[in-house]
Amino acid sequence: MNLQISHLRNLYLSGELTPSDLVKQLDAEIGDDDSRNIWIRRLTLDEMLSLAKNLEGKCIADLPLYGVPFAIKDNIDLADIPTTAACPEYAYTPAKSATVVQQLIEAGAIPVGKTNLDQFATGLVGTRSPYGAVKNSFNPEYISGGSSAGSAVSVALGMASFSLGTDTAGSGRVPASFNNLVGHKPTFGLLSTSGVVPACRTLDCVSIFALSSEDAAKVLESAQGFDEEDAYSRKAITEVQTIFDKSFTFGVPKLEQLAFFDNTETPDLFKQAIEQLKSLGGKAVEIDFKPFLETARMLYEGPWVAERYAAIRDFFESKPDAIF
């Protein structure tokens, strides 16, 4: 099924499809098989139908995401559905949805379920979960990337039009790249993190997985907004720029600073990417990447680790054996 937002919207406007039709078909196509360990909690058909039927008396023109199915990383709250952060003993059932989830539902989007992740959104591989390692959408022998692993694979395999993840230090972009998706990390504070289990509170962002940049932009438009409940929330002060100069400059690390870890295909692919950027009008400039690596090492081995520990310290100290 083609789940791109514009395609679904055209079907709804023409009367060829209803939200109820969509969720029935989607539920049947997803089925009961979860051999890739994508889901922690799928919504039942009845739960999705309740949301779908509620839409069917409303004006499509007023709802930019009318009948669009989406998945939610299971460290983001969906009302009356448990949030686990991939730790069963940490689980709680929220009375209300995270602000960003509620805004998407109000825009017409339909939740499909809560997705698997590296526990407490800590990891970049998608394997650190008691619910099983999430498997890559192209080859189940490969890792999916993490920590928003299930969010990426659910979209890549046609189970949702888009999904929400989180991105503190790559958790939204890494799995997107491993599964051929658009992974959008918005400006910090643009999407509310109220109702999101914190990792590093001063860095956490809700991210978007989509099939195209156009879809990601549509989701962002509905999801963004200032939230008084989020101390880090900020208002967007400019519109999204969609037209760029034809010429641009991009940096390429010094040859001796490149590391491909014995992957024989990657050096050629890296060169191809540089040539592609040049063909689009880019000018390659050699840069010294060492200061960036040193800064990253200092942060990852110091304050970010401390802040992440602080986010779950009480739980960790009371139930250390629950950590996967």
GROMACS .gro file of C-alpha atoms in nm:
model
  324
    1MET     CA    1   0.000   0.000   0.000
    2ASN     CA    2   0.128   0.346  -0.091
    3LEU     CA    3   0.122   0.534   0.239
    4GLN     CA    4   0.267   0.865   0.128
    5ILE     CA    5   0.061   1.145   0.274
    6SER     CA    6  -0.034   1.313  -0.054
    7HIS     CA    7  -0.145   0.980  -0.205
    8LEU     CA    8  -0.370   0.897   0.091
    9ARG     CA    9  -0.515   1.246   0.089
   10ASN     CA   10  -0.609   1.217  -0.278
   11LEU     CA   11  -0.784   0.885  -0.210
   12TYR     CA   12  -0.978   1.033   0.080
   13LEU     CA   13  -1.080   1.341  -0.118
   14SER     CA   14  -1.199   1.128  -0.410
   15GLY     CA   15  -1.401   0.901  -0.182
   16GLU     CA   16  -1.205   0.593  -0.288
   17LEU     CA   17  -1.089   0.532   0.068
   18THR     CA   18  -1.205   0.601   0.423
   19PRO     CA   19  -0.993   0.596   0.740
   20SER     CA   20  -1.181   0.283   0.850
   21ASP     CA   21  -1.094   0.111   0.522
   22LEU     CA   22  -0.732   0.207   0.568
   23VAL     CA   23  -0.690   0.076   0.922
   24LYS     CA   24  -0.864  -0.252   0.833
   25GLN     CA   25  -0.631  -0.303   0.538
   26LEU     CA   26  -0.327  -0.196   0.737
   27ASP     CA   27  -0.413  -0.425   1.027
   28ALA     CA   28  -0.452  -0.718   0.789
   29GLU     CA   29  -0.124  -0.644   0.611
   30ILE     CA   30   0.076  -0.605   0.932
   31GLY     CA   31  -0.079  -0.922   1.073
   32ASP     CA   32   0.046  -1.097   1.384
   33ASP     CA   33   0.401  -1.162   1.268
   34ASP     CA   34   0.655  -0.944   1.447
   35SER     CA   35   0.967  -1.142   1.367
   36ARG     CA   36   1.159  -0.817   1.326
   37ASN     CA   37   1.064  -0.709   1.682
   38ILE     CA   38   0.923  -0.376   1.566
   39TRP     CA   39   0.640  -0.333   1.814
   40ILE     CA   40   0.612  -0.319   2.190
   41ARG     CA   41   0.238  -0.251   2.179
   42ARG     CA   42   0.030  -0.253   1.862
   43LEU     CA   43  -0.310  -0.087   1.881
   44THR     CA   44  -0.590  -0.334   1.824
   45LEU     CA   45  -0.813  -0.304   1.521
   46ASP     CA   46  -1.098  -0.188   1.745
   47GLU     CA   47  -0.879   0.084   1.897
   48MET     CA   48  -0.775   0.210   1.554
   49LEU     CA   49  -1.130   0.189   1.419
   50SER     CA   50  -1.255   0.404   1.705
   51LEU     CA   51  -1.011   0.678   1.603
   52ALA     CA   52  -1.084   0.631   1.233
   53LYS     CA   53  -1.462   0.651   1.269
   54ASN     CA   54  -1.427   0.966   1.477
   55LEU     CA   55  -1.259   1.128   1.176
   56GLU     CA   56  -1.515   1.030   0.918
   57GLY     CA   57  -1.766   1.298   1.008
   58LYS     CA   58  -1.509   1.573   0.990
   59CYS     CA   59  -1.399   1.800   0.707
   60ILE     CA   60  -1.088   1.666   0.534
   61ALA     CA   61  -0.976   2.017   0.437
   62ASP     CA   62  -0.949   2.114   0.804
   63LEU     CA   63  -0.721   1.822   0.893
   64PRO     CA   64  -0.380   1.819   0.720
   65LEU     CA   65  -0.304   1.463   0.836
   66TYR     CA   66  -0.655   1.323   0.789
   67GLY     CA   67  -0.644   0.945   0.821
   68VAL     CA   68  -0.265   0.921   0.810
   69PRO     CA   69  -0.131   0.625   1.014
   70PHE     CA   70   0.174   0.682   1.234
   71ALA     CA   71   0.388   0.491   1.483
   72ILE     CA   72   0.523   0.621   1.814
   73LYS     CA   73   0.851   0.535   1.982
   74ASP     CA   74   0.773   0.379   2.317
   75ASN     CA   75   0.937   0.651   2.521
   76ILE     CA   76   0.668   0.895   2.402
   77ASP     CA   77   0.328   0.890   2.573
   78LEU     CA   78   0.003   0.783   2.407
   79ALA     CA   79  -0.296   0.820   2.640
   80ASP     CA   80  -0.412   0.498   2.808
   81ILE     CA   81  -0.137   0.292   2.642
   82PRO     CA   82   0.163   0.185   2.855
   83THR     CA   83   0.496   0.362   2.804
   84THR     CA   84   0.789   0.130   2.875
   85ALA     CA   85   1.103   0.294   2.731
   86ALA     CA   86   1.186  -0.074   2.657
   87CYS     CA   87   1.204  -0.152   3.029
   88PRO     CA   88   0.901  -0.352   3.152
   89GLU     CA   89   0.959  -0.265   3.518
   90TYR     CA   90   0.968   0.106   3.437
   91ALA     CA   91   0.632   0.096   3.257
   92TYR     CA   92   0.350   0.337   3.340
   93THR     CA   93   0.019   0.421   3.174
   94PRO     CA   94  -0.021   0.793   3.101
   95ALA     CA   95  -0.357   0.964   3.136
   96LYS     CA   96  -0.280   1.194   2.843
   97SER     CA   97  -0.072   1.184   2.530
   98ALA     CA   98   0.255   1.369   2.483
   99THR     CA   99   0.189   1.717   2.347
  100VAL     CA  100   0.337   1.633   2.007
  101VAL     CA  101   0.127   1.315   1.978
  102GLN     CA  102  -0.191   1.498   2.073
  103GLN     CA  103  -0.126   1.766   1.811
  104LEU     CA  104  -0.082   1.503   1.543
  105ILE     CA  105  -0.403   1.326   1.644
  106GLU     CA  106  -0.586   1.658   1.636
  107ALA     CA  107  -0.449   1.707   1.283
  108GLY     CA  108  -0.616   1.378   1.184
  109ALA     CA  109  -0.333   1.125   1.222
  110ILE     CA  110  -0.412   0.775   1.352
  111PRO     CA  111  -0.171   0.596   1.590
  112VAL     CA  112  -0.084   0.239   1.491
  113GLY     CA  113   0.123   0.144   1.793
  114LYS     CA  114   0.427   0.192   2.017
  115THR     CA  115   0.762   0.086   1.876
  116ASN     CA  116   1.067  -0.092   2.012
  117LEU     CA  117   1.387   0.095   2.099
  118ASP     CA  118   1.725   0.065   2.263
  119GLN     CA  119   1.633   0.074   2.631
  120PHE     CA  120   1.589   0.428   2.764
  121ALA     CA  121   1.687   0.551   2.415
  122THR     CA  122   2.049   0.464   2.491
  123GLY     CA  123   2.221   0.309   2.190
  124LEU     CA  124   2.261   0.347   1.816
  125VAL     CA  125   2.213  -0.013   1.702
  126GLY     CA  126   1.858  -0.119   1.794
  127THR     CA  127   1.967  -0.435   1.978
  128ARG     CA  128   1.957  -0.325   2.343
  129SER     CA  129   1.597  -0.420   2.420
  130PRO     CA  130   1.441  -0.698   2.627
  131TYR     CA  131   1.172  -0.704   2.357
  132GLY     CA  132   1.430  -0.830   2.108
  133ALA     CA  133   1.673  -0.674   1.864
  134VAL     CA  134   1.496  -0.484   1.587
  135LYS     CA  135   1.599  -0.618   1.247
  136ASN     CA  136   1.683  -0.413   0.943
  137SER     CA  137   1.406  -0.363   0.686
  138PHE     CA  138   1.630  -0.476   0.399
  139ASN     CA  139   1.808  -0.768   0.558
  140PRO     CA  140   1.710  -0.918   0.896
  141GLU     CA  141   2.072  -1.020   0.947
  142TYR     CA  142   2.167  -0.652   0.967
  143ILE     CA  143   2.108  -0.410   1.253
  144SER     CA  144   1.831  -0.154   1.219
  145GLY     CA  145   2.019   0.129   1.384
  146GLY     CA  146   1.891   0.292   1.699
  147SER     CA  147   1.777   0.399   1.933
  148SER     CA  148   1.450   0.469   1.746
  149ALA     CA  149   1.474   0.130   1.580
  150GLY     CA  150   1.111   0.021   1.553
  151SER     CA  151   1.003   0.367   1.446
  152ALA     CA  152   1.232   0.344   1.143
  153VAL     CA  153   1.153  -0.012   1.039
  154SER     CA  154   0.776   0.032   1.076
  155VAL     CA  155   0.780   0.311   0.817
  156ALA     CA  156   1.031   0.138   0.590
  157LEU     CA  157   0.813  -0.174   0.576
  158GLY     CA  158   0.492   0.016   0.499
  159MET     CA  159   0.326  -0.016   0.839
  160ALA     CA  160   0.291   0.361   0.888
  161SER     CA  161   0.316   0.675   0.679
  162PHE     CA  162   0.549   0.832   0.932
  163SER     CA  163   0.665   0.779   1.286
  164LEU     CA  164   0.795   0.967   1.585
  165GLY     CA  165   1.130   0.890   1.737
  166THR     CA  166   1.367   1.081   1.958
  167ASP     CA  167   1.711   1.213   1.871
  168THR     CA  168   1.954   1.309   2.144
  169ALA     CA  169   2.275   1.216   1.964
  170GLY     CA  170   2.175   1.038   1.642
  171SER     CA  171   1.886   0.815   1.751
  172GLY     CA  172   1.658   0.955   1.482
  173ARG     CA  173   1.904   0.994   1.196
  174VAL     CA  174   2.107   0.672   1.223
  175PRO     CA  175   1.813   0.427   1.188
  176ALA     CA  176   1.667   0.646   0.913
  177SER     CA  177   1.988   0.615   0.713
  178PHE     CA  178   2.007   0.239   0.771
  179ASN     CA  179   1.652   0.193   0.638
  180ASN     CA  180   1.649   0.441   0.347
  181LEU     CA  181   1.419   0.696   0.510
  182VAL     CA  182   1.415   1.067   0.575
  183GLY     CA  183   1.516   1.121   0.937
  184HIS     CA  184   1.437   1.475   1.045
  185LYS     CA  185   1.580   1.616   1.367
  186PRO     CA  186   1.408   1.953   1.423
  187THR     CA  187   1.568   2.252   1.587
  188PHE     CA  188   1.592   2.191   1.961
  189GLY     CA  189   1.270   2.300   2.131
  190LEU     CA  190   1.062   2.323   1.813
  191LEU     CA  191   0.872   2.004   1.899
  192SER     CA  192   0.757   1.971   2.258
  193THR     CA  193   0.912   1.698   2.471
  194SER     CA  194   0.635   1.707   2.732
  195GLY     CA  195   0.528   1.348   2.779
  196VAL     CA  196   0.863   1.209   2.658
  197VAL     CA  197   1.084   0.997   2.884
  198PRO     CA  198   1.403   1.209   2.915
  199ALA     CA  199   1.749   1.092   2.818
  200CYS     CA  200   1.958   1.410   2.821
  201ARG     CA  201   1.704   1.679   2.888
  202THR     CA  202   1.918   1.962   2.751
  203LEU     CA  203   1.959   1.779   2.418
  204ASP     CA  204   1.646   1.567   2.367
  205CYS     CA  205   1.444   1.622   2.049
  206VAL     CA  206   1.140   1.444   1.911
  207SER     CA  207   1.233   1.337   1.558
  208ILE     CA  208   1.033   1.241   1.250
  209PHE     CA  209   1.074   0.941   1.019
  210ALA     CA  210   0.909   0.977   0.680
  211LEU     CA  211   0.909   0.840   0.327
  212SER     CA  212   1.002   1.177   0.176
  213SER     CA  213   1.117   1.524   0.273
  214GLU     CA  214   0.775   1.652   0.170
  215ASP     CA  215   0.603   1.419   0.416
  216ALA     CA  216   0.846   1.510   0.694
  217ALA     CA  217   0.773   1.880   0.638
  218LYS     CA  218   0.397   1.819   0.654
  219VAL     CA  219   0.431   1.633   0.982
  220LEU     CA  220   0.659   1.901   1.125
  221GLU     CA  221   0.408   2.171   1.038
  222SER     CA  222   0.136   1.995   1.239
  223ALA     CA  223   0.360   1.881   1.524
  224GLN     CA  224   0.543   2.203   1.606
  225GLY     CA  225   0.422   2.466   1.847
  226PHE     CA  226   0.518   2.639   2.168
  227ASP     CA  227   0.435   2.438   2.480
  228GLU     CA  228   0.429   2.608   2.820
  229GLU     CA  229   0.473   2.270   2.989
  230ASP     CA  230   0.813   2.222   2.824
  231ALA     CA  231   1.084   2.441   2.976
  232TYR     CA  232   1.291   2.410   2.658
  233SER     CA  233   1.010   2.482   2.413
  234ARG     CA  234   1.060   2.766   2.169
  235LYS     CA  235   0.853   2.934   1.902
  236ALA     CA  236   0.952   2.905   1.538
  237ILE     CA  237   1.065   3.249   1.426
  238THR     CA  238   1.111   3.179   1.057
  239GLU     CA  239   0.931   2.974   0.794
  240VAL     CA  240   1.101   2.661   0.663
  241GLN     CA  241   1.341   2.752   0.383
  242THR     CA  242   1.272   2.549   0.070
  243ILE     CA  243   1.478   2.739  -0.189
  244PHE     CA  244   1.856   2.737  -0.158
  245ASP     CA  245   2.145   2.889  -0.350
  246LYS     CA  246   2.267   2.674  -0.637
  247SER     CA  247   2.626   2.696  -0.516
  248PHE     CA  248   2.742   2.587  -0.172
  249THR     CA  249   3.052   2.474   0.016
  250PHE     CA  250   3.089   2.148   0.206
  251GLY     CA  251   3.368   2.009   0.421
  252VAL     CA  252   3.555   1.682   0.366
  253PRO     CA  253   3.782   1.547   0.643
  254LYS     CA  254   4.150   1.496   0.571
  255LEU     CA  255   4.227   1.160   0.411
  256GLU     CA  256   4.417   1.032   0.716
  257GLN     CA  257   4.115   1.113   0.937
  258LEU     CA  258   3.874   0.893   0.743
  259ALA     CA  259   3.790   0.558   0.903
  260PHE     CA  260   3.588   0.293   0.719
  261PHE     CA  261   3.647   0.004   0.963
  262ASP     CA  262   3.746  -0.252   0.697
  263ASN     CA  263   3.423  -0.206   0.503
  264THR     CA  264   3.548  -0.241   0.146
  265GLU     CA  265   3.244  -0.079  -0.016
  266THR     CA  266   3.233   0.237   0.192
  267PRO     CA  267   3.535   0.429   0.052
  268ASP     CA  268   3.391   0.418  -0.300
  269LEU     CA  269   3.047   0.517  -0.176
  270PHE     CA  270   3.202   0.807   0.015
  271LYS     CA  271   3.376   0.926  -0.303
  272GLN     CA  272   3.052   0.892  -0.498
  273ALA     CA  273   2.872   1.107  -0.241
  274ILE     CA  274   3.136   1.379  -0.279
  275GLU     CA  275   3.102   1.371  -0.658
  276GLN     CA  276   2.724   1.386  -0.628
  277LEU     CA  277   2.747   1.697  -0.411
  278LYS     CA  278   2.986   1.854  -0.661
  279SER     CA  279   2.744   1.782  -0.945
  280LEU     CA  280   2.476   1.971  -0.752
  281GLY     CA  281   2.694   2.281  -0.735
  282GLY     CA  282   2.898   2.205  -0.425
  283LYS     CA  283   3.260   2.298  -0.366
  284ALA     CA  284   3.457   2.051  -0.154
  285VAL     CA  285   3.690   2.202   0.108
  286GLU     CA  286   3.930   1.991   0.314
  287ILE     CA  287   3.881   2.034   0.688
  288ASP     CA  288   4.057   1.919   1.002
  289PHE     CA  289   3.806   1.690   1.172
  290LYS     CA  290   4.020   1.621   1.479
  291PRO     CA  291   3.871   1.899   1.700
  292PHE     CA  292   3.521   1.763   1.636
  293LEU     CA  293   3.626   1.412   1.738
  294GLU     CA  294   3.796   1.542   2.052
  295THR     CA  295   3.491   1.747   2.148
  296ALA     CA  296   3.259   1.451   2.093
  297ARG     CA  297   3.479   1.230   2.308
  298MET     CA  298   3.481   1.482   2.592
  299LEU     CA  299   3.103   1.514   2.585
  300TYR     CA  300   3.026   1.143   2.553
  301GLU     CA  301   3.267   1.050   2.828
  302GLY     CA  302   3.155   1.325   3.064
  303PRO     CA  303   2.850   1.549   3.102
  304TRP     CA  304   2.617   1.369   2.861
  305VAL     CA  305   2.669   1.037   3.037
  306ALA     CA  306   2.611   1.205   3.375
  307GLU     CA  307   2.294   1.375   3.254
  308ARG     CA  308   2.159   1.052   3.107
  309TYR     CA  309   2.224   0.872   3.434
  310ALA     CA  310   2.054   1.154   3.627
  311ALA     CA  311   1.740   1.115   3.415
  312ILE     CA  312   1.675   0.763   3.550
  313ARG     CA  313   1.890   0.766   3.864
  314ASP     CA  314   1.609   0.697   4.111
  315PHE     CA  315   1.480   0.403   3.908
  316PHE     CA  316   1.829   0.271   3.839
  317GLU     CA  317   1.929   0.280   4.205
  318SER     CA  318   1.607   0.115   4.323
  319LYS     CA  319   1.593  -0.154   4.048
  320PRO     CA  320   1.941  -0.201   3.900
  321ASP     CA  321   1.858  -0.553   3.780
  322ALA     CA  322   1.584  -0.414   3.555
  323ILE     CA  323   1.839  -0.246   3.329
  324PHE     CA  324   1.894  -0.452   3.014
   0.00000   0.00000   0.00000
